[in-house]
Each structure stands twice: as C-alpha cells, then as structure tokens.
Coordinates of C-alpha atoms in Angstrom, one line a residue:
Chain A
G1 CA 138.9 265.9 -27.4
I2 CA 138.1 262.3 -27.5
Q3 CA 135.1 261.1 -29.4
V4 CA 132.7 258.4 -28.2
E5 CA 130.2 256.9 -30.6
Q6 CA 127.5 254.4 -29.5
S7 CA 125.4 252.2 -31.7
P8 CA 122.7 251.5 -32.3
P9 CA 121.0 254.7 -31.0
D10 CA 117.7 252.8 -30.5
L11 CA 116.9 249.2 -30.0
I12 CA 113.5 247.5 -29.5
L13 CA 113.5 243.8 -28.5
Q14 CA 111.2 241.2 -27.2
E15 CA 111.7 239.8 -23.7
G16 CA 114.1 237.0 -23.7
A17 CA 116.1 238.2 -26.7
N18 CA 119.9 238.9 -26.6
S19 CA 121.5 242.2 -27.6
T20 CA 124.9 243.7 -28.3
L21 CA 125.6 247.4 -27.8
R22 CA 128.8 248.9 -29.2
C23 CA 131.0 251.8 -28.1
N24 CA 133.7 253.2 -30.4
F25 CA 136.3 255.7 -29.0
S26 CA 138.8 257.8 -30.9
D27 CA 141.8 257.6 -28.7
S28 CA 143.5 255.4 -26.1
V29 CA 141.8 255.3 -22.7
N30 CA 142.6 254.3 -19.2
N31 CA 139.0 254.3 -18.0
L32 CA 136.0 252.9 -19.7
Q33 CA 132.7 252.5 -17.8
W34 CA 129.3 251.2 -18.9
F35 CA 126.2 252.7 -17.2
H36 CA 122.5 251.9 -17.3
Q37 CA 120.2 254.9 -16.8
N38 CA 116.9 253.8 -15.5
P39 CA 113.5 255.5 -16.1
W40 CA 114.0 257.6 -12.9
G41 CA 117.2 259.0 -14.3
Q42 CA 119.6 257.2 -12.0
L43 CA 123.0 256.2 -13.4
I44 CA 123.8 252.6 -12.5
N45 CA 127.4 251.6 -12.9
L46 CA 127.6 248.2 -14.8
F47 CA 131.2 247.7 -15.6
Y48 CA 134.6 249.4 -15.2
I49 CA 136.4 247.8 -18.2
P50 CA 139.3 249.7 -19.9
S51 CA 140.4 246.3 -21.3
G52 CA 139.5 242.6 -21.2
T53 CA 136.2 240.9 -20.5
K54 CA 133.9 240.8 -17.5
Q55 CA 130.6 239.2 -16.7
N56 CA 128.0 239.9 -14.1
G57 CA 124.9 237.7 -14.4
R58 CA 123.1 238.2 -17.7
L59 CA 125.4 241.1 -18.6
S60 CA 128.9 240.9 -19.9
A61 CA 131.3 243.4 -21.5
T62 CA 134.4 243.2 -23.6
T63 CA 136.8 246.0 -24.4
V64 CA 139.5 245.7 -27.2
A65 CA 141.6 248.6 -26.3
T66 CA 144.0 248.3 -29.2
E67 CA 141.1 248.5 -31.6
R68 CA 139.3 251.2 -29.6
Y69 CA 135.9 249.6 -29.0
S70 CA 133.9 248.0 -26.3
L71 CA 130.8 245.8 -26.5
L72 CA 128.1 245.3 -23.9
Y73 CA 126.1 242.0 -24.1
I74 CA 122.7 241.6 -22.5
S75 CA 121.3 238.0 -22.6
S76 CA 117.8 236.9 -21.9
S77 CA 116.5 240.4 -21.8
Q78 CA 113.9 241.4 -19.2
T79 CA 111.6 244.4 -19.2
T80 CA 113.6 245.9 -16.3
D81 CA 116.6 246.1 -18.7
S82 CA 114.9 248.9 -20.5
G83 CA 116.5 252.3 -20.3
V84 CA 119.5 254.1 -21.8
Y85 CA 123.0 252.5 -21.8
F86 CA 125.9 254.9 -21.8
C87 CA 129.6 254.3 -22.4
A88 CA 132.0 256.7 -20.9
V89 CA 135.8 257.0 -21.3
L90 CA 138.7 258.8 -19.8
P91 CA 141.5 259.4 -22.3
S92 CA 145.0 258.3 -21.3
G93 CA 148.0 260.6 -21.3
G94 CA 146.1 263.8 -21.4
G95 CA 145.6 264.6 -17.8
A96 CA 141.9 264.9 -18.2
D97 CA 139.8 264.2 -15.1
G98 CA 136.3 264.1 -16.6
L99 CA 134.7 261.1 -18.3
T100 CA 133.4 261.7 -21.8
F101 CA 130.1 260.1 -22.4
G102 CA 128.6 258.8 -25.6
K103 CA 125.0 259.7 -26.6
G104 CA 123.8 256.3 -25.4
T105 CA 121.7 253.4 -26.7
H106 CA 118.0 253.6 -25.8
L107 CA 116.9 250.1 -25.2
I108 CA 113.2 249.1 -25.0
I109 CA 112.4 245.5 -24.0
Q110 CA 108.8 244.6 -24.7
P111 CA 106.9 241.9 -22.8
Chain B
E1 CA 128.4 248.7 -1.3
P2 CA 129.3 252.3 -0.4
E3 CA 127.2 255.0 -2.1
V4 CA 127.5 258.6 -3.2
T5 CA 124.5 260.4 -1.8
Q6 CA 122.9 263.6 -3.1
T7 CA 120.3 266.0 -1.8
P8 CA 117.9 267.2 -2.8
S9 CA 116.5 264.7 -5.3
H10 CA 114.5 267.4 -6.9
Q11 CA 114.4 271.1 -6.6
V12 CA 112.3 273.7 -8.3
T13 CA 113.6 277.3 -8.2
Q14 CA 112.8 280.6 -9.7
M15 CA 115.1 282.1 -12.4
G16 CA 117.7 284.3 -10.8
Q17 CA 117.8 282.5 -7.5
E18 CA 120.8 280.8 -6.0
V19 CA 120.8 277.0 -5.7
I20 CA 123.1 274.7 -3.7
L21 CA 123.2 271.0 -4.5
R22 CA 124.8 268.8 -1.9
C23 CA 126.7 265.5 -2.1
V24 CA 128.3 263.1 0.3
P25 CA 131.1 261.3 -1.6
I26 CA 132.3 257.8 -0.6
S27 CA 134.3 258.2 2.6
N28 CA 137.8 257.1 1.4
H29 CA 137.6 258.8 -2.0
L30 CA 139.8 261.7 -2.8
Y31 CA 138.5 262.9 -6.2
F32 CA 135.1 264.5 -6.5
Y33 CA 133.2 265.5 -9.6
W34 CA 130.0 267.2 -10.8
Y35 CA 128.3 266.2 -14.1
R36 CA 125.2 267.6 -15.8
Q37 CA 122.6 266.0 -18.1
I38 CA 120.1 268.2 -19.8
L39 CA 116.9 266.2 -20.5
G40 CA 117.3 263.9 -23.5
Q41 CA 121.0 264.6 -23.9
K42 CA 124.2 263.0 -22.9
V43 CA 126.0 263.4 -19.5
E44 CA 128.6 266.2 -19.5
F45 CA 131.5 266.8 -17.2
L46 CA 131.4 270.1 -15.2
V47 CA 134.3 270.0 -12.7
S48 CA 136.7 267.9 -10.7
F49 CA 138.0 268.6 -7.2
Y50 CA 141.0 267.3 -5.4
N51 CA 142.9 268.4 -2.4
N52 CA 140.5 271.2 -1.7
E53 CA 140.8 272.9 -5.0
I54 CA 139.4 272.6 -8.5
S55 CA 141.5 270.2 -10.6
E56 CA 139.8 270.6 -13.9
K57 CA 136.7 272.4 -15.2
S58 CA 134.9 272.3 -18.5
E59 CA 133.7 275.2 -20.6
I60 CA 130.2 274.8 -19.1
F61 CA 131.6 275.6 -15.6
D62 CA 131.5 279.4 -15.9
D63 CA 131.5 282.1 -13.2
Q64 CA 128.0 281.3 -12.1
F65 CA 129.1 277.9 -10.8
S66 CA 131.3 277.2 -7.7
V67 CA 132.2 274.1 -5.7
E68 CA 133.1 273.7 -2.1
R69 CA 134.0 271.1 0.4
P70 CA 132.8 272.9 3.5
D71 CA 133.6 270.1 5.9
G72 CA 135.1 266.6 5.9
S73 CA 132.1 264.9 4.3
N74 CA 130.1 267.3 2.1
F75 CA 130.8 268.5 -1.5
T76 CA 128.6 271.2 -2.9
L77 CA 127.8 272.8 -6.2
K78 CA 126.4 276.3 -6.1
I79 CA 124.7 278.0 -9.0
R80 CA 124.7 281.7 -8.2
S81 CA 121.9 283.1 -10.4
T82 CA 120.0 280.3 -12.1
K83 CA 118.8 280.5 -15.7
L84 CA 116.2 278.5 -17.5
E85 CA 118.9 276.6 -19.4
D86 CA 120.4 275.4 -16.0
S87 CA 117.4 273.0 -15.8
A88 CA 119.0 269.5 -15.8
M89 CA 120.0 266.5 -13.8
Y90 CA 123.2 267.1 -11.8
F91 CA 125.2 264.1 -10.8
C92 CA 127.9 264.1 -8.1
A93 CA 130.6 261.4 -8.4
S94 CA 133.7 260.3 -6.5
S95 CA 136.8 258.1 -7.0
V96 CA 139.8 257.0 -5.1
R97 CA 142.3 258.0 -7.8
R98 CA 142.1 260.2 -10.9
T99 CA 142.6 257.3 -13.3
G100 CA 142.6 253.6 -13.4
N101 CA 139.5 253.0 -11.1
T102 CA 135.8 253.1 -11.1
I103 CA 134.1 256.5 -10.8
Y104 CA 131.0 256.1 -8.7
F105 CA 127.9 258.3 -9.4
G106 CA 125.2 259.5 -7.1
E107 CA 121.5 259.2 -7.9
G108 CA 121.3 262.8 -9.2
S109 CA 119.5 266.0 -8.3
W110 CA 116.9 267.2 -10.7
L111 CA 116.9 271.0 -11.0
T112 CA 114.0 272.7 -12.6
V113 CA 114.3 276.5 -13.2
V114 CA 111.0 278.3 -13.8

C-alpha cells in the first residue's frame, strides 16, 4: 500500500517561531488532509489539499502532487499549536476508501 | 460547520464484554468510516460503509467487529468480545463522496478494556 512519511518526528520551538512540517507519500493521491490532534485526542481537520496552496490564518499548506510531498507551515507559533500533526492520504486509482495516516509530527511550543 | 458526533466520549469495559460505539454522521454525507488509534500510534482505517453495506475493510476489522446503520442517522461499531488490545481511541468519519472531498472526523470515543 501507499507509504506516508512525516518529518520531523518531534519539534520543540519557542512561542513566536515559525515551523515547516513535511509529508512525503509514495504514490499519486486524490485526497490529502492535514490534521491537528490536540491534547484531548481530538482530530481537528486543518486542510484538504491534494494539490496547490491554501492558507487559513497563521497556517498554510502546499502540496506538490507531481513530486509527492506536502508542507504545512505554522507562523508565529502559540502554545495552543502544541500537539501532533498528521498527514493522511487516499491513493488515486486503487479504489481504496480509507485514508492512510503518517506517524505524525509531535510539536511542542514553549512559552 | 456541521459535525460528526460520537458517543460515548469514554467507556471502560471488562474484557469479554460487548461494546457499541455510536456515531451520527453529517446529514447529507453518504460514506461513513471507522478508524482506530492505539495510544501513541498512528490512526488506522478499520472500515468504510456505503449504501447500507461495507465498502472496504482493513485486516484489523476481523469477525469480532461489525458495523450497522440502524436508522437514518446513526452509524454504529460493535465489538463483540473485547480484548485488552482493543483499548484505543475510535474515530467515526463521514464524507459526501468516496474521493475528492474532505473526510470529516468526530471527536473520538476512548475505549478502555480492563
């Protein structure tokens, strides 16, 4: 099946810093989503972005489908940004229904 | 924004007992899913459901699991005889189409098997 690799696995930053999280995937996709899992375990949908660039406040994402990677940018980090960020993909052409998740990037924002 | 809702938020059950986790998908959505996340691990797909039948299931979704849409709004996951290793967060999700759109996740149900 499709492989999803996220980097870095862990990231510790000071409040106010910017960060870039990366997601590489091994095959073409027709769905790519970024999620933030908060300390209570809830999965918050950030972006649906199988290609192109989107922005939502301090967060933005870019997916280069032809090169099989996506980037999530967080600017001016706040402590509430802490948590695990997951990338999840649905491969195209294979008839699969279920998203394949990466192992996540654990982000800690220190005050 | 419409939400996927799940109940209970947390359940503790004895090993061997049956558990039913409930979900109300977004009302105009046609595809429904269950995912599982063991503590500290990544989220894994269990099963998808469309047109009142299972569309796809993963290797995890063995005979102890079943899904049902008992009425026009609820979608349930039943675990027949729980094992310690079933302890996990279970997420329900829904989408309008199978591909090319956002899949919306509920807040999850923590299941602890003791």
